[in-house]
Short mmCIF file of C-alpha atoms in Angstrom, two decimals:
data_model
loop_
_atom_site.label_atom_id
_atom_site.label_comp_id
_atom_site.label_asym_id
_atom_site.label_seq_id
_atom_site.Cartn_x
_atom_site.Cartn_y
_atom_site.Cartn_z
CA UNK A 22 0.03 -0.13 -0.17
CA UNK A 23 1.54 3.27 -0.62
CA UNK A 24 2.22 5.40 2.23
CA UNK A 25 1.21 8.69 3.07
CA UNK A 26 3.86 11.07 4.62
CA UNK A 27 3.77 14.91 5.72
CA UNK A 28 6.82 16.75 5.05
CA UNK A 29 7.40 20.50 6.28
CA UNK A 30 9.91 23.01 7.53
CA UNK A 31 9.48 23.39 10.82
CA UNK A 32 10.91 26.21 13.98
CA UNK A 33 12.45 24.43 16.82
CA UNK A 34 9.19 25.41 18.87
CA UNK A 35 6.77 23.15 16.40
CA UNK A 36 5.68 25.58 13.66
CA UNK A 37 5.65 26.33 9.96
CA UNK A 38 4.68 29.64 10.15
CA UNK A 39 5.42 32.63 12.29
CA UNK A 40 2.79 34.60 14.25
CA UNK A 41 3.55 36.98 11.15
CA UNK A 42 2.69 34.80 8.79
CA UNK A 43 6.43 34.50 7.48
CA UNK A 44 8.70 31.42 7.29
CA UNK A 45 11.33 33.07 5.97
CA UNK A 46 13.67 30.97 8.39
CA UNK A 47 12.78 27.91 6.36
CA UNK A 48 14.81 29.30 3.22
CA UNK A 49 17.06 26.17 2.35
CA UNK A 50 20.81 26.33 2.09
CA UNK A 51 22.41 24.09 -1.12
CA UNK A 52 22.27 20.85 0.71
CA UNK A 53 19.12 21.08 2.30
CA UNK A 54 17.84 21.73 -0.96
CA UNK A 55 19.29 19.04 -2.85
CA UNK A 56 17.84 16.72 0.17
CA UNK A 57 14.38 17.89 -1.13
CA UNK A 58 15.20 17.03 -4.60
CA UNK A 59 16.13 13.73 -3.90
CA UNK A 60 12.85 13.44 -1.87
CA UNK A 61 10.63 14.53 -4.12
CA UNK A 62 11.76 11.72 -6.81
CA UNK A 63 9.65 9.41 -4.63
CA UNK A 64 6.58 10.83 -4.56
CA UNK A 65 3.69 9.49 -6.56
CA UNK A 66 1.30 12.47 -6.14
CA UNK A 67 1.31 15.48 -3.83
CA UNK A 68 -2.19 16.86 -2.10
CA UNK A 69 -1.82 20.12 -0.88
CA UNK A 70 -4.18 23.06 0.57
CA UNK A 71 -4.81 26.33 -1.05
CA UNK A 72 -2.00 28.11 0.97
CA UNK A 73 0.91 25.63 -0.23
CA UNK A 74 -0.47 25.98 -3.44
CA UNK A 75 -0.85 29.26 -3.83
CA UNK A 76 2.84 29.56 -2.32
CA UNK A 77 4.41 26.71 -5.15
CA UNK A 78 2.53 28.02 -7.64
CA UNK A 79 5.86 29.90 -8.45
CA UNK A 80 7.48 26.61 -9.84
CA UNK A 81 5.10 26.14 -12.65
CA UNK A 82 6.84 28.40 -14.72
CA UNK A 83 10.01 29.20 -12.98
CA UNK A 84 11.99 27.25 -15.09
CA UNK A 85 11.97 30.10 -17.84
CA UNK A 86 13.78 32.10 -15.45
CA UNK A 87 17.68 32.75 -16.21
CA UNK A 88 18.65 33.17 -12.92
CA UNK A 89 17.62 29.67 -11.29
CA UNK A 90 20.60 27.37 -10.51
CA UNK A 91 21.19 23.54 -11.94
CA UNK A 92 19.04 22.36 -8.90
CA UNK A 93 16.60 24.95 -8.71
CA UNK A 94 15.74 23.78 -12.92
CA UNK A 95 15.67 20.24 -11.76
CA UNK A 96 13.48 20.83 -9.06
CA UNK A 97 10.87 22.79 -11.40
CA UNK A 98 10.83 20.30 -13.88
CA UNK A 99 9.86 17.56 -11.38
CA UNK A 100 7.51 19.60 -9.69
CA UNK A 101 5.42 20.66 -12.96
CA UNK A 102 5.25 17.39 -13.69
CA UNK A 103 4.13 15.62 -10.20
CA UNK A 104 0.52 14.75 -10.33
CA UNK A 105 -0.85 17.23 -7.66
CA UNK A 106 -4.46 17.35 -6.01
CA UNK A 107 -5.42 20.79 -4.60
CA UNK A 108 -7.84 21.15 -1.91
CA UNK A 109 -9.73 24.49 -1.73
CA UNK A 110 -13.21 25.91 -1.36
CA UNK A 111 -12.32 29.38 -3.02
CA UNK A 112 -10.15 28.38 -5.73
CA UNK A 113 -11.94 28.24 -9.43
CA UNK A 114 -9.10 26.53 -11.11
CA UNK A 115 -5.23 25.72 -10.72
CA UNK A 116 -2.26 25.54 -13.03
CA UNK A 117 -0.07 22.73 -14.69
CA UNK A 118 -0.59 18.91 -13.73
CA UNK A 119 -3.20 19.90 -10.84
CA UNK A 120 -6.97 18.89 -10.26
CA UNK A 121 -9.28 20.70 -7.55
CA UNK A 122 -11.28 19.37 -5.16
CA UNK A 123 -13.57 21.02 -2.84
CA UNK A 124 -13.41 18.51 0.04
CA UNK A 125 -13.57 14.80 0.29
CA UNK A 126 -9.65 13.87 1.47
CA UNK A 127 -10.16 10.71 2.98
CA UNK A 128 -11.94 9.38 -0.16
CA UNK A 129 -9.47 10.55 -2.27
CA UNK A 130 -6.52 8.78 -0.54
CA UNK A 131 -8.47 5.62 -0.27
CA UNK A 132 -8.95 6.09 -4.16
CA UNK A 133 -5.05 6.54 -4.88
CA UNK A 134 -4.42 4.14 -2.52
CA UNK A 135 -6.23 1.63 -4.04
CA UNK A 136 -5.22 2.32 -7.70
CA UNK A 137 -2.58 0.96 -9.37
CA UNK A 138 0.55 3.52 -9.13
CA UNK A 139 4.18 3.89 -7.67
CA UNK A 140 5.20 6.75 -5.13
CA UNK A 141 4.18 8.08 -2.29
CA UNK A 142 1.04 10.05 -1.21
CA UNK A 143 2.54 13.34 -0.14
CA UNK A 144 0.66 15.78 1.95
CA UNK A 145 1.63 19.67 2.45
CA UNK A 146 0.03 22.14 4.80
CA UNK A 147 -1.09 22.17 8.58
CA UNK A 148 -4.57 22.26 7.47
CA UNK A 149 -4.58 19.58 5.51
CA UNK A 150 -2.44 17.33 7.46
CA UNK A 151 -4.49 17.52 10.74
CA UNK A 152 -7.55 16.54 8.66
CA UNK A 153 -5.69 13.47 7.24
CA UNK A 154 -4.17 12.87 10.88
CA UNK A 155 -7.74 12.67 12.37
CA UNK A 156 -8.47 10.35 9.87
CA UNK A 157 -5.36 8.07 11.01
CA UNK A 158 -4.24 8.58 7.45
CA UNK A 159 -0.77 9.91 7.84
CA UNK A 160 1.89 7.06 8.02
CA UNK A 161 5.27 8.73 8.51
CA UNK A 162 6.07 12.21 9.86
CA UNK A 163 8.87 14.55 8.11
CA UNK A 164 10.32 17.14 9.97
CA UNK A 165 12.89 19.96 8.72
CA UNK A 166 13.67 20.94 11.94
CA UNK A 167 15.13 24.96 11.68
CA UNK A 168 17.20 26.46 14.95
CA UNK A 169 15.11 29.17 15.78
CA UNK A 170 12.15 29.74 17.69
CA UNK A 171 9.29 31.80 16.60
CA UNK A 172 7.03 31.80 19.40
CA UNK A 173 3.61 30.84 17.92
CA UNK A 174 2.01 31.03 14.43
CA UNK A 175 0.36 27.60 12.46
CA UNK A 176 1.66 24.29 14.36
CA UNK A 177 3.16 21.43 12.56
CA UNK A 178 1.85 18.87 14.38
CA UNK A 179 -2.20 18.71 14.37
CA UNK A 180 -3.77 19.53 17.62
CA UNK A 181 -5.84 16.23 17.51
CA UNK A 182 -6.10 15.08 21.22
CA UNK A 183 -5.47 11.85 20.70
CA UNK A 184 -1.65 9.77 21.44
CA UNK A 185 -0.02 8.82 18.36
CA UNK A 186 3.16 6.50 18.80
CA UNK A 187 5.72 7.18 16.49
CA UNK A 188 9.00 5.17 15.45
CA UNK A 189 12.33 7.02 14.46
CA UNK A 190 13.34 5.90 11.23
CA UNK A 191 15.97 8.76 9.97
CA UNK A 192 18.00 11.58 11.45
CA UNK A 193 20.26 13.87 9.13
CA UNK A 194 22.22 16.94 10.12
CA UNK A 195 23.04 19.66 7.85
CA UNK A 196 26.00 22.08 7.47
CA UNK A 197 23.08 24.94 8.11
CA UNK A 198 22.52 23.16 11.71
CA UNK A 199 19.23 22.17 10.28
CA UNK A 200 18.06 18.47 11.97
CA UNK A 201 15.83 16.25 9.45
CA UNK A 202 13.81 13.80 11.45
CA UNK A 203 11.63 11.10 10.27
CA UNK A 204 9.29 9.06 12.26
CA UNK A 205 6.74 6.33 11.17
CA UNK A 206 3.89 5.92 13.01
CA UNK A 207 3.30 2.64 14.88
CA UNK A 208 -0.31 0.49 14.65
CA UNK A 209 -1.33 -1.55 16.28
CA UNK A 210 -2.12 -4.86 14.74
CA UNK A 211 -5.67 -6.09 14.25
CA UNK A 212 -7.24 -7.72 17.10
CA UNK A 213 -4.39 -7.34 19.63
CA UNK A 214 -4.47 -4.84 22.69
CA UNK A 215 -1.65 -2.84 23.90
CA UNK A 216 -1.90 -4.40 27.27
CA UNK A 217 -2.26 -3.39 30.46
CA UNK A 218 -0.73 -0.07 31.56
CA UNK A 219 2.63 -0.34 33.33
CA UNK A 220 3.29 1.96 36.13
CA UNK A 221 5.93 4.35 36.01
#
């Protein structure tokens, strides 16, 4: 079954956007950008909300600019070709290899998992991730943690009011002092209980 992953840059205190609405502290250094470039090769379809779509729409035409680096041109080509599903109730149209949906995230993920296809189902944006997490659809949380405290804003982790056990499966440090953390959701096998609580 295709994995559903949620990846974003995040401050050390857990926010993807600061209280002033900015996220300039996530501008990737070359080694981090190269990491995301390799990471997106494993994505089969990207699900995103309106805000992230409007941020990323730049890459639909970015390859026309002369100022792009070689890595940026490669990213632009990969992003432009990647199938995308944009969830929004306010947008009337989307560009490029994207289609628009006004709802039904769970149904969309179930449909993508059922049909033939390779590559991960990537989710971008805190709002969409919160909805997916509430339905227990996220298989991996991938955080690129930046050494900054922003004091509030939009949180990376959904405030869903339930416990989710995670397994650390990968870490990586970068020259810019950024740390990548990849966690897999631990799910209980059907028909098995977690057992009695152990006093601590």
